[in-house]
CSV table of N, CA and C in Angstrom, one decimal:
chain,number,residue,atom,x,y,z
A,1,LYS,N,71.9,71.9,87.6
A,1,LYS,CA,71.9,72.1,89.0
A,1,LYS,C,73.3,72.3,89.5
A,2,GLN,N,74.3,71.5,89.1
A,2,GLN,CA,75.7,71.6,89.5
A,2,GLN,C,76.3,72.9,89.1
A,3,TRP,N,76.0,73.4,87.9
A,3,TRP,CA,76.5,74.7,87.5
A,3,TRP,C,76.0,75.8,88.4
A,4,TYR,N,74.8,75.7,88.8
A,4,TYR,CA,74.2,76.7,89.7
A,4,TYR,C,74.9,76.7,91.1
A,5,GLN,N,75.1,75.5,91.6
A,5,GLN,CA,75.8,75.3,92.9
A,5,GLN,C,77.2,75.8,92.9
A,6,ARG,N,77.9,75.6,91.8
A,6,ARG,CA,79.2,76.1,91.7
A,6,ARG,C,79.3,77.6,91.6
A,7,ARG,N,78.3,78.2,90.9
A,7,ARG,CA,78.2,79.7,90.8
A,7,ARG,C,77.9,80.3,92.2
A,8,VAL,N,77.0,79.7,92.9
A,8,VAL,CA,76.6,80.2,94.2
A,8,VAL,C,77.8,80.0,95.2
A,9,ARG,N,78.5,78.9,95.1
A,9,ARG,CA,79.7,78.7,96.0
A,9,ARG,C,80.7,79.7,95.6
A,10,ALA,N,81.0,80.0,94.4
A,10,ALA,CA,82.0,81.0,94.0
A,10,ALA,C,81.6,82.4,94.5
A,11,GLU,N,80.3,82.7,94.3
A,11,GLU,CA,79.9,84.0,94.8
A,11,GLU,C,80.0,84.1,96.3
A,12,LEU,N,79.7,83.0,97.0
A,12,LEU,CA,79.8,83.0,98.5
A,12,LEU,C,81.2,83.2,98.9
A,13,LEU,N,82.1,82.5,98.2
A,13,LEU,CA,83.6,82.6,98.5
A,13,LEU,C,84.0,84.1,98.3
A,14,ASP,N,83.6,84.7,97.2
A,14,ASP,CA,83.9,86.1,96.9
A,14,ASP,C,83.5,87.0,98.1
A,15,VAL,N,82.3,86.8,98.6
A,15,VAL,CA,81.7,87.6,99.6
A,15,VAL,C,82.4,87.4,100.9
A,16,VAL,N,82.8,86.2,101.2
A,16,VAL,CA,83.4,85.8,102.5
A,16,VAL,C,84.9,86.0,102.5
A,17,ILE,N,85.6,85.5,101.5
A,17,ILE,CA,87.1,85.5,101.6
A,17,ILE,C,87.7,86.9,101.5
A,18,GLY,N,87.2,87.7,100.6
A,18,GLY,CA,87.7,89.0,100.4
A,18,GLY,C,87.7,89.8,101.7
A,19,PRO,N,86.5,89.9,102.3
A,19,PRO,CA,86.5,90.7,103.6
A,19,PRO,C,87.4,90.1,104.7
A,20,ILE,N,87.5,88.7,104.8
A,20,ILE,CA,88.3,88.1,105.8
A,20,ILE,C,89.8,88.5,105.5
A,21,LEU,N,90.2,88.5,104.3
A,21,LEU,CA,91.6,88.9,104.0
A,21,LEU,C,91.8,90.4,104.3
A,22,THR,N,90.8,91.2,104.0
A,22,THR,CA,90.9,92.6,104.3
A,22,THR,C,91.1,92.9,105.8
A,23,LEU,N,90.2,92.2,106.6
A,23,LEU,CA,90.3,92.3,108.0
A,23,LEU,C,91.6,91.8,108.6
A,24,CYS,N,92.1,90.7,108.0
A,24,CYS,CA,93.4,90.2,108.4
A,24,CYS,C,94.5,91.2,108.2
A,25,ASN,N,94.5,91.8,107.0
A,25,ASN,CA,95.5,92.8,106.7
A,25,ASN,C,95.4,94.0,107.6
A,26,MET,N,94.2,94.4,107.8
A,26,MET,CA,94.0,95.6,108.7
A,26,MET,C,94.5,95.4,110.1
A,27,SER,N,94.1,94.2,110.7
A,27,SER,CA,94.5,93.9,112.1
A,27,SER,C,96.0,93.7,112.1
A,28,ALA,N,96.6,93.1,111.1
A,28,ALA,CA,98.1,92.9,111.1
A,28,ALA,C,98.9,94.1,110.9
A,29,SER,N,98.3,95.1,110.3
A,29,SER,CA,99.0,96.4,109.9
A,29,SER,C,99.5,97.1,111.1
A,30,GLN,N,99.0,96.8,112.3
A,30,GLN,CA,99.4,97.5,113.5
A,30,GLN,C,100.6,96.8,114.2
A,31,LEU,N,101.0,95.6,113.6
A,31,LEU,CA,102.1,94.8,114.2
A,31,LEU,C,103.4,95.1,113.6
A,32,GLU,N,104.5,94.7,114.3
A,32,GLU,CA,105.8,94.8,113.7
A,32,GLU,C,105.9,93.9,112.5
A,33,PRO,N,106.8,94.1,111.5
A,33,PRO,CA,106.8,93.3,110.3
A,33,PRO,C,106.9,91.8,110.5
A,34,VAL,N,107.7,91.4,111.5
A,34,VAL,CA,107.8,89.9,111.7
A,34,VAL,C,106.5,89.4,112.3
A,35,ASP,N,105.9,90.1,113.3
A,35,ASP,CA,104.7,89.6,113.9
A,35,ASP,C,103.6,89.6,112.8
A,36,ASN,N,103.6,90.6,112.0
A,36,ASN,CA,102.6,90.8,110.9
A,36,ASN,C,102.6,89.5,110.0
A,37,ALA,N,103.8,89.2,109.6
A,37,ALA,CA,104.0,88.0,108.7
A,37,ALA,C,103.5,86.7,109.3
A,38,VAL,N,103.9,86.5,110.6
A,38,VAL,CA,103.5,85.3,111.3
A,38,VAL,C,102.0,85.2,111.4
A,39,TYR,N,101.4,86.3,111.8
A,39,TYR,CA,99.9,86.4,112.0
A,39,TYR,C,99.2,86.1,110.7
A,40,ILE,N,99.6,86.7,109.6
A,40,ILE,CA,98.9,86.5,108.3
A,40,ILE,C,99.1,85.1,107.8
A,41,ILE,N,100.4,84.6,108.0
A,41,ILE,CA,100.6,83.2,107.5
A,41,ILE,C,99.7,82.2,108.3
A,42,ASN,N,99.6,82.4,109.6
A,42,ASN,CA,98.8,81.5,110.4
A,42,ASN,C,97.3,81.6,110.0
A,43,LEU,N,96.8,82.8,109.9
A,43,LEU,CA,95.4,83.0,109.6
A,43,LEU,C,95.1,82.5,108.2
A,44,VAL,N,95.8,82.9,107.3
A,44,VAL,CA,95.5,82.5,105.9
A,44,VAL,C,95.7,81.0,105.7
A,45,SER,N,96.7,80.4,106.4
A,45,SER,CA,96.8,78.9,106.3
A,45,SER,C,95.6,78.2,106.9
A,46,CYS,N,95.0,78.7,108.0
A,46,CYS,CA,93.8,78.1,108.5
A,46,CYS,C,92.7,78.2,107.5
A,47,LEU,N,92.5,79.3,106.9
A,47,LEU,CA,91.5,79.6,105.9
A,47,LEU,C,91.7,78.6,104.7
A,48,TYR,N,93.0,78.5,104.3
A,48,TYR,CA,93.3,77.6,103.2
A,48,TYR,C,92.9,76.2,103.5
A,49,ASN,N,93.3,75.7,104.7
A,49,ASN,CA,93.0,74.3,105.1
A,49,ASN,C,91.5,74.1,105.1
A,50,VAL,N,90.7,75.0,105.5
A,50,VAL,CA,89.2,74.9,105.5
A,50,VAL,C,88.7,74.8,104.0
A,51,LEU,N,89.2,75.7,103.2
A,51,LEU,CA,88.7,75.7,101.8
A,51,LEU,C,89.2,74.5,101.0
A,52,ALA,N,90.3,73.9,101.4
A,52,ALA,CA,90.8,72.8,100.7
A,52,ALA,C,89.9,71.6,100.8
A,53,MET,N,89.0,71.6,101.7
A,53,MET,CA,88.1,70.5,101.9
A,53,MET,C,86.9,70.5,100.9
A,54,TYR,N,86.8,71.6,100.2
A,54,TYR,CA,85.6,71.8,99.3
A,54,TYR,C,86.1,71.7,97.8
A,55,GLU,N,85.1,71.3,97.0
A,55,GLU,CA,85.4,71.3,95.6
A,55,GLU,C,85.3,72.7,95.0
A,56,ASN,N,85.9,72.9,93.8
A,56,ASN,CA,85.7,74.1,93.0
A,56,ASN,C,86.2,75.4,93.8
A,57,THR,N,87.2,75.2,94.6
A,57,THR,CA,87.7,76.4,95.3
A,57,THR,C,89.2,76.7,94.9
A,58,ASP,N,89.6,76.2,93.7
A,58,ASP,CA,90.9,76.3,93.3
A,58,ASP,C,91.4,77.8,93.1
A,59,ASN,N,90.5,78.6,92.6
A,59,ASN,CA,90.9,80.0,92.4
A,59,ASN,C,91.2,80.7,93.8
A,60,LYS,N,90.4,80.4,94.7
A,60,LYS,CA,90.6,81.0,96.1
A,60,LYS,C,91.8,80.4,96.8
A,61,LEU,N,92.0,79.1,96.6
A,61,LEU,CA,93.2,78.4,97.2
A,61,LEU,C,94.4,79.0,96.6
A,62,GLU,N,94.4,79.3,95.3
A,62,GLU,CA,95.6,79.9,94.7
A,62,GLU,C,95.9,81.3,95.2
A,63,LEU,N,94.8,82.0,95.4
A,63,LEU,CA,95.0,83.4,96.0
A,63,LEU,C,95.6,83.3,97.4
A,64,LEU,N,95.0,82.4,98.2
A,64,LEU,CA,95.5,82.2,99.5
A,64,LEU,C,97.0,81.7,99.6
A,65,GLN,N,97.3,80.8,98.7
A,65,GLN,CA,98.7,80.3,98.6
A,65,GLN,C,99.6,81.4,98.2
A,66,ASN,N,99.3,82.2,97.3
A,66,ASN,CA,100.1,83.3,96.9
A,66,ASN,C,100.4,84.3,98.1
A,67,LYS,N,99.3,84.5,98.9
A,67,LYS,CA,99.5,85.4,100.1
A,67,LYS,C,100.4,84.7,101.1
A,68,ILE,N,100.3,83.4,101.3
A,68,ILE,CA,101.1,82.7,102.2
A,68,ILE,C,102.6,82.8,101.7
A,69,ASP,N,102.8,82.5,100.4
A,69,ASP,CA,104.1,82.5,99.9
A,69,ASP,C,104.8,83.9,100.0
A,70,GLU,N,104.0,84.9,99.8
A,70,GLU,CA,104.5,86.3,99.9
A,70,GLU,C,105.0,86.6,101.3
A,71,GLU,N,104.2,86.2,102.3
A,71,GLU,CA,104.5,86.4,103.7
A,71,GLU,C,105.7,85.6,104.1
A,72,LEU,N,105.8,84.3,103.6
A,72,LEU,CA,106.9,83.5,103.9
A,72,LEU,C,108.2,84.1,103.4
A,73,GLU,N,108.1,84.7,102.2
A,73,GLU,CA,109.3,85.3,101.7
A,73,GLU,C,109.8,86.5,102.6
A,74,THR,N,108.8,87.3,103.0
A,74,THR,CA,109.1,88.4,103.9
A,74,THR,C,109.7,87.9,105.2
A,75,LEU,N,109.1,86.8,105.8
A,75,LEU,CA,109.6,86.3,107.0
A,75,LEU,C,111.0,85.6,106.8
A,76,THR,N,111.2,85.0,105.7
A,76,THR,CA,112.6,84.4,105.4
A,76,THR,C,113.6,85.5,105.4
A,77,ASN,N,113.3,86.6,104.8
A,77,ASN,CA,114.3,87.8,104.7
A,77,ASN,C,114.5,88.3,106.1
A,78,LEU,N,113.5,88.4,106.9
A,78,LEU,CA,113.6,88.9,108.3
A,78,LEU,C,114.4,87.9,109.1
A,79,GLN,N,114.2,86.7,108.9
A,79,GLN,CA,115.0,85.6,109.6
A,79,GLN,C,116.5,85.7,109.2
A,80,TYR,N,116.7,85.9,108.0
A,80,TYR,CA,118.1,86.0,107.5
A,80,TYR,C,118.8,87.2,108.1
A,81,ASP,N,118.1,88.4,108.1
A,81,ASP,CA,118.6,89.6,108.7
A,81,ASP,C,119.0,89.4,110.1
A,82,HIS,N,118.1,88.7,110.8
A,82,HIS,CA,118.4,88.4,112.3
A,82,HIS,C,119.7,87.5,112.4
A,83,MET,N,119.8,86.5,111.5
A,83,MET,CA,121.0,85.7,111.6
A,83,MET,C,122.3,86.5,111.3
A,84,ILE,N,122.2,87.4,110.4
A,84,ILE,CA,123.4,88.3,110.0
A,84,ILE,C,123.7,89.2,111.2
A,85,LYS,N,122.7,89.8,111.9
A,85,LYS,CA,122.9,90.6,113.0
A,85,LYS,C,123.5,89.9,114.2
A,86,THR,N,122.9,88.7,114.4
A,86,THR,CA,123.4,87.9,115.6
A,86,THR,C,124.8,87.5,115.4
A,87,THR,N,125.3,87.2,114.2
A,87,THR,CA,126.7,86.7,114.0
A,87,THR,C,127.6,87.9,113.6
A,88,SER,N,127.1,89.1,113.5
A,88,SER,CA,127.8,90.3,113.2
A,88,SER,C,128.6,90.2,111.9
A,89,ILE,N,128.0,89.6,110.9
A,89,ILE,CA,128.6,89.5,109.6
A,89,ILE,C,128.5,90.9,108.9
A,90,PRO,N,129.6,91.5,108.6
A,90,PRO,CA,129.5,92.9,108.0
A,90,PRO,C,129.3,92.8,106.5
A,91,PRO,N,128.8,93.9,105.9
A,91,PRO,CA,128.8,93.9,104.4
A,91,PRO,C,130.2,93.7,103.9
A,92,THR,N,130.2,93.1,102.7
A,92,THR,CA,131.5,92.6,102.1
A,92,THR,C,132.5,93.8,102.0
A,93,GLU,N,132.1,95.0,101.7
A,93,GLU,CA,133.0,96.1,101.6
A,93,GLU,C,133.6,96.5,102.9
A,94,MET,N,133.1,96.0,104.1
A,94,MET,CA,133.6,96.4,105.4
A,94,MET,C,134.4,95.3,106.0
A,95,ILE,N,134.7,94.3,105.3
A,95,ILE,CA,135.5,93.2,105.9
A,95,ILE,C,136.9,93.5,106.1
A,96,ASN,N,137.4,93.2,107.3
A,96,ASN,CA,138.8,93.3,107.6
A,96,ASN,C,139.1,92.2,108.5
A,97,THR,N,140.4,92.0,108.8
A,97,THR,CA,140.8,90.8,109.7
A,97,THR,C,140.2,90.9,111.1
A,98,ASP,N,140.2,92.1,111.7
A,98,ASP,CA,139.6,92.2,113.0
A,98,ASP,C,138.1,91.8,113.0
A,99,ARG,N,137.4,92.3,112.0
A,99,ARG,CA,135.9,91.9,111.9
A,99,ARG,C,135.7,90.4,111.7
A,100,LEU,N,136.6,89.8,110.9
A,100,LEU,CA,136.5,88.4,110.7
A,100,LEU,C,136.7,87.6,112.0
A,101,SER,N,137.6,88.0,112.8
A,101,SER,CA,137.8,87.4,114.1
A,101,SER,C,136.5,87.4,115.0
A,102,VAL,N,135.9,88.6,115.0
A,102,VAL,CA,134.7,88.8,115.7
A,102,VAL,C,133.6,87.9,115.2
A,103,VAL,N,133.4,87.9,113.9
A,103,VAL,CA,132.4,87.1,113.2
A,103,VAL,C,132.6,85.6,113.5
A,104,SER,N,133.9,85.2,113.4
A,104,SER,CA,134.2,83.8,113.7
A,104,SER,C,133.8,83.4,115.1
A,105,SER,N,134.1,84.2,116.1
A,105,SER,CA,133.8,84.0,117.5
A,105,SER,C,132.2,83.9,117.7
A,106,LYS,N,131.5,84.9,117.2
A,106,LYS,CA,130.1,85.0,117.3
A,106,LYS,C,129.4,83.9,116.6
A,107,LEU,N,129.9,83.5,115.5
A,107,LEU,CA,129.3,82.4,114.7
A,107,LEU,C,129.5,81.1,115.5
A,108,ASP,N,130.7,80.9,116.0
A,108,ASP,CA,130.9,79.7,116.8
A,108,ASP,C,129.9,79.6,118.0
A,109,GLN,N,129.7,80.7,118.7
A,109,GLN,CA,128.7,80.8,119.8
A,109,GLN,C,127.3,80.4,119.3
A,110,ALA,N,126.9,81.0,118.2
A,110,ALA,CA,125.6,80.8,117.7
A,110,ALA,C,125.4,79.4,117.2
A,111,LEU,N,126.4,78.8,116.6
A,111,LEU,CA,126.3,77.4,116.1
A,111,LEU,C,126.2,76.4,117.3
A,112,LEU,N,126.7,76.8,118.4
A,112,LEU,CA,126.6,75.9,119.6
A,112,LEU,C,125.2,75.8,120.1
A,113,ASN,N,124.4,76.9,119.9
A,113,ASN,CA,123.0,77.0,120.3
A,113,ASN,C,122.3,77.7,119.1
A,114,THR,N,121.8,77.0,118.1
A,114,THR,CA,121.2,77.6,117.0
A,114,THR,C,119.9,78.3,117.3
A,115,GLU,N,119.4,78.1,118.5
A,115,GLU,CA,118.2,78.8,118.9
A,115,GLU,C,118.5,80.3,119.0
A,116,LEU,N,119.7,80.7,119.2
A,116,LEU,CA,120.1,82.1,119.2
A,116,LEU,C,119.9,82.7,117.8
A,117,LEU,N,120.0,81.9,116.8
A,117,LEU,CA,119.8,82.4,115.4
A,117,LEU,C,118.3,82.5,115.0
A,118,TRP,N,117.4,81.9,115.7
A,118,TRP,CA,116.0,81.9,115.4
A,118,TRP,C,115.3,83.2,115.8
A,119,LEU,N,114.5,83.8,115.0
A,119,LEU,CA,113.6,84.8,115.4
A,119,LEU,C,112.6,84.2,116.3
A,120,GLN,N,112.4,84.7,117.5
A,120,GLN,CA,111.4,84.1,118.4
A,120,GLN,C,110.0,83.9,117.7
A,121,GLN,N,109.6,84.9,117.0
A,121,GLN,CA,108.3,84.8,116.3
A,121,GLN,C,108.1,83.7,115.3
A,122,CYS,N,109.2,83.3,114.7
A,122,CYS,CA,109.1,82.2,113.8
A,122,CYS,C,108.7,80.9,114.4
A,123,THR,N,109.0,80.7,115.7
A,123,THR,CA,108.5,79.5,116.4
A,123,THR,C,107.0,79.5,116.6
A,124,ARG,N,106.4,80.6,116.4
A,124,ARG,CA,104.9,80.7,116.5
A,124,ARG,C,104.2,80.4,115.2
A,125,LEU,N,104.9,80.1,114.2
A,125,LEU,CA,104.2,79.6,113.0
A,125,LEU,C,103.5,78.3,113.3
A,126,SER,N,102.2,78.2,112.9
A,126,SER,CA,101.5,77.0,113.3
A,126,SER,C,101.8,75.8,112.5
A,127,ALA,N,102.3,75.9,111.3
A,127,ALA,CA,102.7,74.8,110.5
A,127,ALA,C,104.2,74.6,110.5
A,128,LEU,N,104.6,73.4,110.8
A,128,LEU,CA,106.0,73.0,110.8
A,128,LEU,C,106.6,73.2,109.4
A,129,ARG,N,105.8,72.9,108.3
A,129,ARG,CA,106.4,73.1,107.0
A,129,ARG,C,106.7,74.6,106.7
A,130,HIS,N,106.0,75.5,107.3
A,130,HIS,CA,106.3,76.9,107.2
A,130,HIS,C,107.6,77.3,108.0
A,131,ARG,N,107.7,76.8,109.2
A,131,ARG,CA,108.9,77.1,110.0
A,131,ARG,C,110.1,76.5,109.2
A,132,ASN,N,110.0,75.3,108.7
A,132,ASN,CA,111.1,74.7,108.0
A,132,ASN,C,111.4,75.5,106.7
A,133,ALA,N,110.4,76.0,106.0
A,133,ALA,CA,110.7,76.7,104.8
A,133,ALA,C,111.4,78.1,105.1
A,134,VAL,N,111.0,78.7,106.1
A,134,VAL,CA,111.6,80.0,106.5
A,134,VAL,C,113.1,79.7,106.9
A,135,TRP,N,113.3,78.7,107.8
A,135,TRP,CA,114.7,78.4,108.2
A,135,TRP,C,115.6,78.0,107.1
A,136,ARG,N,115.1,77.1,106.2
A,136,ARG,CA,115.8,76.6,105.0
A,136,ARG,C,116.2,77.8,104.1
A,137,GLY,N,115.3,78.7,103.8
A,137,GLY,CA,115.5,79.8,102.9
A,137,GLY,C,116.5,80.8,103.5
A,138,ALA,N,116.4,81.1,104.8
A,138,ALA,CA,117.3,82.0,105.5
A,138,ALA,C,118.7,81.4,105.6
A,139,CYS,N,118.8,80.1,105.8
A,139,CYS,CA,120.1,79.4,105.9
A,139,CYS,C,120.8,79.4,104.6
A,140,GLU,N,120.0,79.2,103.5
A,140,GLU,CA,120.6,79.3,102.1
A,140,GLU,C,121.2,80.7,101.9
A,141,GLN,N,120.5,81.7,102.2
A,141,GLN,CA,121.0,83.1,102.0
A,141,GLN,C,122.2,83.3,102.9
A,142,PHE,N,122.1,82.9,104.1
A,142,PHE,CA,123.2,83.0,105.1
A,142,PHE,C,124.5,82.4,104.6
A,143,VAL,N,124.4,81.1,104.1
A,143,VAL,CA,125.6,80.4,103.6
A,143,VAL,C,126.2,81.1,102.4
A,144,LYS,N,125.3,81.7,101.5
A,144,LYS,CA,125.9,82.4,100.4
A,144,LYS,C,126.7,83.6,100.8
A,145,VAL,N,126.2,84.3,101.8
A,145,VAL,CA,127.0,85.5,102.3
A,145,VAL,C,128.2,85.0,103.0
A,146,TYR,N,128.1,84.0,103.8
A,146,TYR,CA,129.3,83.4,104.5
A,146,TYR,C,130.3,83.0,103.5
A,147,THR,N,129.9,82.4,102.4
A,147,THR,CA,130.9,81.9,101.4
A,147,THR,C,131.6,83.1,100.8
A,148,THR,N,130.9,84.2,100.5
A,148,THR,CA,131.6,85.4,100.1
A,148,THR,C,132.6,85.9,101.1
A,149,LEU,N,132.2,85.9,102.3
A,149,LEU,CA,133.0,86.4,103.4
A,149,LEU,C,134.3,85.6,103.5
A,150,ILE,N,134.3,84.3,103.5
A,150,ILE,CA,135.5,83.5,103.6
A,150,ILE,C,136.4,83.5,102.4
A,151,GLN,N,135.8,83.9,101.3
A,151,GLN,CA,136.6,84.0,100.0
A,151,GLN,C,137.2,85.4,99.9
A,152,SER,N,137.0,86.3,100.9
A,152,SER,CA,137.6,87.6,100.9
A,152,SER,C,139.1,87.6,101.1
A,153,GLU,N,139.7,88.6,100.7
A,153,GLU,CA,141.2,88.7,100.8
A,153,GLU,C,141.7,88.8,102.3
A,154,CYS,N,140.8,89.2,103.2
A,154,CYS,CA,141.1,89.3,104.6
A,154,CYS,C,141.2,88.0,105.3
A,155,ASN,N,140.9,86.9,104.7
A,155,ASN,CA,140.7,85.7,105.4
A,155,ASN,C,142.1,84.9,105.5
A,156,GLU,N,143.2,85.6,105.6
A,156,GLU,CA,144.4,84.9,105.7
A,156,GLU,C,144.8,84.7,107.2
A,157,GLY,N,145.0,83.4,107.5
A,157,GLY,CA,145.4,83.1,108.9
A,157,GLY,C,144.3,83.0,109.9
A,158,ILE,N,143.0,83.2,109.4
A,158,ILE,CA,141.9,83.1,110.4
A,158,ILE,C,141.2,81.8,110.0
A,159,LEU,N,141.0,80.9,111.0
A,159,LEU,CA,140.4,79.6,110.7
A,159,LEU,C,138.9,79.7,110.8
A,160,LEU,N,138.3,79.7,109.6
A,160,LEU,CA,136.8,79.8,109.6
A,160,LEU,C,136.3,78.4,109.1
A,161,LYS,N,135.1,78.1,109.5
A,161,LYS,CA,134.5,76.9,109.0
A,161,LYS,C,134.2,77.0,107.5
A,162,SER,N,134.1,75.9,106.8
A,162,SER,CA,133.8,75.9,105.4
A,162,SER,C,132.3,76.2,105.2
A,163,PRO,N,131.8,76.7,104.1
A,163,PRO,CA,130.4,76.9,103.9
A,163,PRO,C,129.6,75.6,104.1
A,164,ASP,N,130.2,74.4,103.6
A,164,ASP,CA,129.5,73.1,103.8
A,164,ASP,C,129.3,72.8,105.3
A,165,GLN,N,130.4,73.1,106.1
A,165,GLN,CA,130.3,72.9,107.5
A,165,GLN,C,129.2,73.7,108.1
A,166,ILE,N,129.1,75.0,107.7
A,166,ILE,CA,128.0,75.9,108.2
A,166,ILE,C,126.7,75.4,107.9
A,167,ALA,N,126.5,75.0,106.6
A,167,ALA,CA,125.2,74.5,106.1
A,167,ALA,C,124.8,73.3,106.9
A,168,GLN,N,125.8,72.4,107.2
A,168,GLN,CA,125.5,71.2,107.9
A,168,GLN,C,125.1,71.5,109.4
A,169,LEU,N,125.8,72.4,110.0
A,169,LEU,CA,125.5,72.8,111.4
A,169,LEU,C,124.1,73.5,111.5
A,170,LEU,N,123.7,74.2,110.5
A,170,LEU,CA,122.4,74.9,110.5
A,170,LEU,C,121.2,74.0,110.3
A,171,LYS,N,121.4,72.8,109.8
A,171,LYS,CA,120.3,71.9,109.5
A,171,LYS,C,119.6,71.4,110.8
C-alpha cells in the first residue's frame, strides 16, 4: 500500500509541479532580468516550502532548489553589476589616477548609505536568507574587483580604503 501511495504522490507531483514551473517561467519571461529572478525565486521558494512538509518529495525539492540557486546566482551577478555602476569602478585596463579619485569619492558616498548599493528589487525577496545570500555574493565579487583596483599602478598618492575595510563596511 505504501509503495502505491508513493507512486501516486510522485505522479501527482509530476503533473502539478512541471506545469507550475512552466507557467512561472512564462509569466516571468515578460519581466526585466532582475524582476524575473526575484519573481521566480519567491514563487519557487513558496512551492519548495509547501513540498518540504511532505514525505518522498526529495526529487522535486532538489529540482526546485536547483532553480532557486540558478536564479540567486543571476540575481547576485545583477546586484554586483549595480554596485560596480553605482561606484563607477572601471574595468582594470581603464584605470588611471583621475578615475581612481572619482571611484574613491563615489565609493565613500555609497558606503555612508549602503542602501544606494542595493538593487531595489532585491529587497522584495521574501526570504531573508535569499537577500543575505545575494548581498554576500555580490559583496565578495565587489571586494575582489576593488582589491585589483587598489593594487593597480595608478594608486600612488590616492588614499583608498583597504579591501578589509570595504568588506567590513558592506556587512
